[in-house]
Amino acid sequence: MLDKHGIARRIAQELQDGWYVNLGIGIPTLIANYIPEGISVEFQSENGILGMGPFPTEAEVDADLINAGKQTITAMPGASIFDSATSFAMIRGKHIQLTVLGAMEVADNGDIANWKIPGKMVKGMGGAMDLVASADNIIVAMMHTNKRGKSKLLRNCTLPLTGVKCVKKIVTNLAVLDVTDQGFKLLERAPGVSVEDIENATEGRLIIDGDIPEMNI
Amino acid sequence: MLDKHGIARRIAQELQDGWYVNLGIGIPTLIANYIPEGISVEFQSENGILGMGPFPTEAEVDADLINAGKQTITAMPGASIFDSATSFAMIRGKHIQLTVLGAMEVADNGDIANWKIPGKMVKGMGGAMDLVASADNIIVAMMHTNKRGKSKLLRNCTLPLTGVKCVKKIVTNLAVLDVTDQGFKLLERAPGVSVEDIENATEGRLIIDGDIPEMNI
Amino acid sequence: MQAYLSLKTLLFYIVKEQKGEMNKVVKNAQTAIQGIKDGMTLMLGGFGLCGIPENCIQALVDAGIKDLTCISNNAGVDDFGLGLLLQKKQIKKMIASYVGENAEFERQMLSGELEVDLVPQGTLAQRCQAAGAGIPAFYTPAGFGTEVAEGKEVRYFDGKPHLMEHAFDAPFAIVKAWKGDAFGNLVFKGTARNFNPLMAMAGKITIAEVEELVEVGQLDPNTIHTPGIFVQRIFQGANYEKRIEQRTIRS
Amino acid sequence: MQAYLSLKTLLFYIVKEQKGEMNKVVKNAQTAIQGIKDGMTLMLGGFGLCGIPENCIQALVDAGIKDLTCISNNAGVDDFGLGLLLQKKQIKKMIASYVGENAEFERQMLSGELEVDLVPQGTLAQRCQAAGAGIPAFYTPAGFGTEVAEGKEVRYFDGKPHLMEHAFDAPFAIVKAWKGDAFGNLVFKGTARNFNPLMAMAGKITIAEVEELVEVGQLDPNTIHTPGIFVQRIFQGANYEKRIEQRTIRS
C-alpha cells in the first residue's frame, strides 16, 4: 500500500520529457519532488505562471509570487508570467500535456466529482472544471477509499460532477487503473496489495485481465 | 467649398479632450494635423499602437513601427503597443470615443459602403467592418460626390455594405450632416456653398430645418 | 521606445499631453471610488490575497457602500481582502470561482444572507475578457454535464459539447498594479497580474491603484500590460500589506 | 524575476532544464518547416511587411511546397513577403483582411487561380485567439448585414445583431519575434507584434523565427509576450530585410 508520497512517486513515472504539467492541490503537488532523472517538465499554475520552481527560502519569499494553492513559490529560469485568461487559454486550448488532480469520487465512465458536498460547505470549483473539460490527459491522484472505508471508484458518482467522461487514469494507494469503455481496467497493484484487496475496495466495474503486476516503484 | 484639408480641419473641431480616436486612411489621417489648442487626444492604430505620434524624421524611421496604413510612425510618450486581438478589443469593446473613416457611399439610414466595387479589384475590408459595427461615434469624411459628379449620399447604398445603420455624422467638401431616422439632417454649409448646391449633390433624403449656418472654420 | 522620438519631437509634444482629461490621476482611494453606489456590480482583481486593490477595498468599507455584487475570483479571508466587506455585510452577492478560507463567508452563505454564484475559473476569466473585447458570448467546454450547465445553451463543436457563456457587465472595475502612469498605463508584477488586466478591460469605469505612479513616458510601450485606454482613474496607493495566505518555505 | 531565485537555487535547477525536449531550438528555417506538406493550412504572422517570418517564407519558396492555404492579415507585395509564394503559385487559398498592393495577387484572384476569403481584421484576430484558447466559437457584431454574414448564424444580444464566428484550425503557425529563448519564450518589438502572439497560440505546431536567440533566463518573465508553451520550434533567423512599405518622413 502506498502513502501520499508513493502515489506522487508513481505518477511521476508517467511524466515525459518536454511536457507541460498542471498539478492540483494536495497529493498532485508532491509530484514535483519526484521528477525522474533526465526528464525536463515545466509546471503551470493556473493563477498565471509557467515554469514554477520550488518553494522559496525565507529570503526569496515574495507576496507577488504564489501558486494556485496560494503558496509562495519561485520562478525557474525560462519562466513566464501571464494573466488568467492566457492561463486558461493554455488549459482550454490543450497546450498542457498532463493534468493531475485529486477527486472525491470517480465513476467507471470517467466522470469525476471533486468540488462540492451538498449540505456541507462549498468552496467552489476553482479551475477544476476548466481543467477536466479540456485536458486530453487527466490522471486522478487519490486514496482508493474515503475515511469511512467507502470506495471512491464508483459505478456512478453520487456527488455533483466536476466533469463528465474525462478521467483517463487513476493512481491510488492500492492500484493504477485506466478508465475504459468497459470500466476501470486494473494495470498495477501497489506493493503488498492483492487483486482481491482492490476488488473489495472498488465499487465500479473492474476489469482484471490476466496477471496484474506489482508496481515498480 | 472645402478641400481635403478643410474637411479634416472641420472634423478636428469635433474632438474632445481625453478622447481616444481611430483615424482611417486618406482624409481622416490629416485630422491629426489640426487638433485644437488645449485638447489632448490619443490616436489608436488598429495594427497595435495607442499614442501614435507624427511621422518620423529620417533618423527616427523604424521598420518595426508602422500604422495601419503601413506608414512609418513614431510613438508618443505614454504610448502602448499590443497585439491585434487587444487592438480590436479596444474597438469592439467601445473603448474608442471617435472613429473617422472614408466612404464610397453612405445611405440616409447610416449604412456605409467603402470596401468593394464588384467587378473591380477587391482590396479587402481590413478593420473597417469591425470599426463601423462597434463604434458609437462614427464620422465619415469624404467628398460629397464622386469623380463623375454622382452623389455619395444616397437613399440606399448600391455597393456591397461595410456596415448597417452605423454612420452618425458626415463631413464633406460641401456640408456637415447628421444621420437621423428621417435621413440626412443638414447642419452646416461649407464656405461659399448654398443650400441648393447641397440639395443638388444629395440623392438621399435631406432635412433642411430653418437657417443653415456656414461653417466656422 | 522613447528613443524612437528625437528629443526635439518629444519636448514639442509632451507639454500638451501631460494635462487635461488624458491625465487620469485622482487623489486617493476615497476620490477614486466616487460614483460607486449601493446595489452596484463591481469587478475586483486579485487571486487569493495576491494583487488585490487593498486601498479601494478599505475605502469601500469606510464609505459603507452596501448591497454590492462583487465579481472576484476569491472572497478574501476573514479579516483581509473582500473579507473586510463581508464582515460589514456590504456584499449582497458574490460571483467567484473559489471561496474557501473564510468562516464569515460560510456563515452568511449558509444562512442565506449572501447569494453566491460559482463560476469555473477559466470561464470567469474569459467572461471578463469578453466584456472588455465586445464579445457578448462564447462557447466553452467547462462545466458541461455539471450544475454549472443548468439553464445554459449546449452546443456541439467537432462532436464535443460546449456551454454558451455571456460576457459580464460591470459599471466599475477595481484593479491593483505595480506601476502606472497618468494616462492609465499599467504594469503588473509576478502572479499579482492574474485577473487584473482582464477586469481593467471589462469595467465601464476602471479604477487602478498602483504601488508606484511614474512619469508618463517612463514605461516602455512594449512592456505595458494594460494600455491606458482601459483605465479611467488612477492613484498611488499607500501602506500595502500584501498579506501572504500560505507562507511556504523550502528548508 | 531571476532575483526571486537565489543563485544557489538557480544553478541547481538550470542544468537539467537546458537540455532535452524543452529545448526547442532547430538549426534554421529549412529544418523548422519540416512536416509542412502540400495542401496544408498555415498561419503566418505580420501586418503588411512588418513582423513577417522572412526566413520561413523563403524556405517555403525554396522547398516548393504548394497548394497552401495561408491565413495572414495581408498577402505581402509583389516581390516580398507572401508575394514570393504567390509568384511561384504555391498558394491555393488566401484568408486575409486586406490584400491590396499586390498586382500578381490581383491577377491570380481575377483569373480564378487563387481562392480568397476576406475576413474583417478584428474577426481574423479573434478567430486566431479563440483557436489558441480552446474557444470553438464566439459572437461579434462585425460584418452583420454585409456579404461577410452570408451563411452565418445571426444572434441578438441586448437587441444588437451579432454573427457567430468559428475558431481557425491550422496545423502550423509561423511567427517572427524580436527575441526568444530555447524554451520558446518570445518578445516582440513595436508594431511587429500584431498577429504574431495570437497565431503562436493557435498553431498546433508553432514555428518562431527570432532576430536574437538569448539564453534561457535572460528574458524577464514579466515581459514575455508569448510563453514558450505556445512554441514548438525556434531558431535565430538571418539577413532580415524588414522592408518598409510606406516610408513616410516628417519634414
PDB file of N, CA and C in Angstrom, chain A residues 81-111:
ATOM      1  N   ILE A  81       5.135  34.755 -16.997  1.00  0.00           N
ATOM      2  CA  ILE A  81       4.000  35.180 -16.176  1.00  0.00           C
ATOM      3  C   ILE A  81       2.933  35.700 -17.136  1.00  0.00           C
ATOM      4  N   PHE A  82       1.675  35.446 -16.817  1.00  0.00           N
ATOM      5  CA  PHE A  82       0.601  35.878 -17.722  1.00  0.00           C
ATOM      6  C   PHE A  82      -0.676  36.050 -16.927  1.00  0.00           C
ATOM      7  N   ASP A  83      -1.694  36.612 -17.598  1.00  0.00           N
ATOM      8  CA  ASP A  83      -2.962  36.828 -16.907  1.00  0.00           C
ATOM      9  C   ASP A  83      -3.792  35.547 -16.900  1.00  0.00           C
ATOM     10  N   SER A  84      -4.908  35.578 -16.192  1.00  0.00           N
ATOM     11  CA  SER A  84      -5.737  34.381 -16.010  1.00  0.00           C
ATOM     12  C   SER A  84      -6.378  33.910 -17.306  1.00  0.00           C
ATOM     13  N   ALA A  85      -6.679  34.827 -18.222  1.00  0.00           N
ATOM     14  CA  ALA A  85      -7.286  34.410 -19.491  1.00  0.00           C
ATOM     15  C   ALA A  85      -6.272  33.631 -20.327  1.00  0.00           C
ATOM     16  N   THR A  86      -5.041  34.107 -20.362  1.00  0.00           N
ATOM     17  CA  THR A  86      -3.989  33.403 -21.094  1.00  0.00           C
ATOM     18  C   THR A  86      -3.721  32.046 -20.438  1.00  0.00           C
ATOM     19  N   SER A  87      -3.763  32.020 -19.117  1.00  0.00           N
ATOM     20  CA  SER A  87      -3.521  30.785 -18.393  1.00  0.00           C
ATOM     21  C   SER A  87      -4.547  29.723 -18.774  1.00  0.00           C
ATOM     22  N   PHE A  88      -5.807  30.119 -18.835  1.00  0.00           N
ATOM     23  CA  PHE A  88      -6.835  29.142 -19.196  1.00  0.00           C
ATOM     24  C   PHE A  88      -6.903  28.913 -20.700  1.00  0.00           C
ATOM     25  N   ALA A  89      -6.327  29.809 -21.474  1.00  0.00           N
ATOM     26  CA  ALA A  89      -6.155  29.528 -22.900  1.00  0.00           C
ATOM     27  C   ALA A  89      -5.222  28.332 -23.044  1.00  0.00           C
ATOM     28  N   MET A  90      -4.178  28.294 -22.235  1.00  0.00           N
ATOM     29  CA  MET A  90      -3.252  27.152 -22.264  1.00  0.00           C
ATOM     30  C   MET A  90      -3.986  25.863 -21.923  1.00  0.00           C
ATOM     31  N   ILE A  91      -4.875  25.963 -20.937  1.00  0.00           N
ATOM     32  CA  ILE A  91      -5.592  24.781 -20.458  1.00  0.00           C
ATOM     33  C   ILE A  91      -6.674  24.379 -21.455  1.00  0.00           C
ATOM     34  N   ARG A  92      -7.537  25.317 -21.796  1.00  0.00           N
ATOM     35  CA  ARG A  92      -8.664  25.019 -22.684  1.00  0.00           C
ATOM     36  C   ARG A  92      -8.184  24.663 -24.087  1.00  0.00           C
ATOM     37  N   GLY A  93      -7.071  25.312 -24.490  1.00  0.00           N
ATOM     38  CA  GLY A  93      -6.535  25.099 -25.838  1.00  0.00           C
ATOM     39  C   GLY A  93      -5.668  23.862 -25.962  1.00  0.00           C
ATOM     40  N   LYS A  94      -5.629  23.042 -24.914  1.00  0.00           N
ATOM     41  CA  LYS A  94      -4.918  21.751 -24.924  1.00  0.00           C
ATOM     42  C   LYS A  94      -3.404  21.900 -25.115  1.00  0.00           C
ATOM     43  N   HIS A  95      -2.847  22.944 -24.541  1.00  0.00           N
ATOM     44  CA  HIS A  95      -1.403  23.123 -24.630  1.00  0.00           C
ATOM     45  C   HIS A  95      -0.682  22.407 -23.484  1.00  0.00           C
ATOM     46  N   ILE A  96      -1.439  21.977 -22.472  1.00  0.00           N
ATOM     47  CA  ILE A  96      -0.883  21.270 -21.316  1.00  0.00           C
ATOM     48  C   ILE A  96      -0.957  19.771 -21.606  1.00  0.00           C
ATOM     49  N   GLN A  97       0.169  19.063 -21.407  1.00  0.00           N
ATOM     50  CA  GLN A  97       0.175  17.632 -21.759  1.00  0.00           C
ATOM     51  C   GLN A  97      -0.377  16.732 -20.657  1.00  0.00           C
ATOM     52  N   LEU A  98      -0.325  17.216 -19.432  1.00  0.00           N
ATOM     53  CA  LEU A  98      -0.815  16.365 -18.336  1.00  0.00           C
ATOM     54  C   LEU A  98      -1.407  17.213 -17.210  1.00  0.00           C
ATOM     55  N   THR A  99      -2.571  16.795 -16.761  1.00  0.00           N
ATOM     56  CA  THR A  99      -3.235  17.401 -15.614  1.00  0.00           C
ATOM     57  C   THR A  99      -3.398  16.332 -14.548  1.00  0.00           C
ATOM     58  N   VAL A 100      -2.948  16.625 -13.354  1.00  0.00           N
ATOM     59  CA  VAL A 100      -3.124  15.677 -12.243  1.00  0.00           C
ATOM     60  C   VAL A 100      -3.941  16.372 -11.168  1.00  0.00           C
ATOM     61  N   LEU A 101      -5.014  15.755 -10.752  1.00  0.00           N
ATOM     62  CA  LEU A 101      -5.796  16.378  -9.679  1.00  0.00           C
ATOM     63  C   LEU A 101      -6.402  15.334  -8.758  1.00  0.00           C
ATOM     64  N   GLY A 102      -6.820  15.781  -7.614  1.00  0.00           N
ATOM     65  CA  GLY A 102      -7.462  14.907  -6.638  1.00  0.00           C
ATOM     66  C   GLY A 102      -8.942  14.764  -6.947  1.00  0.00           C
ATOM     67  N   ALA A 103      -9.600  13.827  -6.275  1.00  0.00           N
ATOM     68  CA  ALA A 103     -11.034  13.649  -6.504  1.00  0.00           C
ATOM     69  C   ALA A 103     -11.685  13.092  -5.253  1.00  0.00           C
ATOM     70  N   MET A 104     -12.968  13.351  -5.098  1.00  0.00           N
ATOM     71  CA  MET A 104     -13.756  12.737  -4.035  1.00  0.00           C
ATOM     72  C   MET A 104     -14.364  11.446  -4.557  1.00  0.00           C
ATOM     73  N   GLU A 105     -14.747  11.459  -5.845  1.00  0.00           N
ATOM     74  CA  GLU A 105     -15.315  10.268  -6.484  1.00  0.00           C
ATOM     75  C   GLU A 105     -14.932  10.256  -7.971  1.00  0.00           C
ATOM     76  N   VAL A 106     -14.699   9.027  -8.490  1.00  0.00           N
ATOM     77  CA  VAL A 106     -14.556   8.860  -9.936  1.00  0.00           C
ATOM     78  C   VAL A 106     -15.468   7.711 -10.347  1.00  0.00           C
ATOM     79  N   ALA A 107     -16.206   7.913 -11.441  1.00  0.00           N
ATOM     80  CA  ALA A 107     -17.074   6.839 -11.932  1.00  0.00           C
ATOM     81  C   ALA A 107     -16.339   6.043 -13.007  1.00  0.00           C
ATOM     82  N   ASP A 108     -16.821   4.819 -13.250  1.00  0.00           N
ATOM     83  CA  ASP A 108     -16.089   3.950 -14.182  1.00  0.00           C
ATOM     84  C   ASP A 108     -16.266   4.352 -15.647  1.00  0.00           C
ATOM     85  N   ASN A 109     -17.014   5.446 -15.890  1.00  0.00           N
ATOM     86  CA  ASN A 109     -17.062   6.020 -17.247  1.00  0.00           C
ATOM     87  C   ASN A 109     -16.170   7.261 -17.361  1.00  0.00           C
ATOM     88  N   GLY A 110     -15.443   7.578 -16.281  1.00  0.00           N
ATOM     89  CA  GLY A 110     -14.546   8.728 -16.307  1.00  0.00           C
ATOM     90  C   GLY A 110     -15.129   9.996 -15.705  1.00  0.00           C
ATOM     91  N   ASP A 111     -16.368   9.952 -15.248  1.00  0.00           N
ATOM     92  CA  ASP A 111     -16.927  11.118 -14.544  1.00  0.00           C
ATOM     93  C   ASP A 111     -16.121  11.375 -13.269  1.00  0.00           C
TER      94      ASP A 111
END
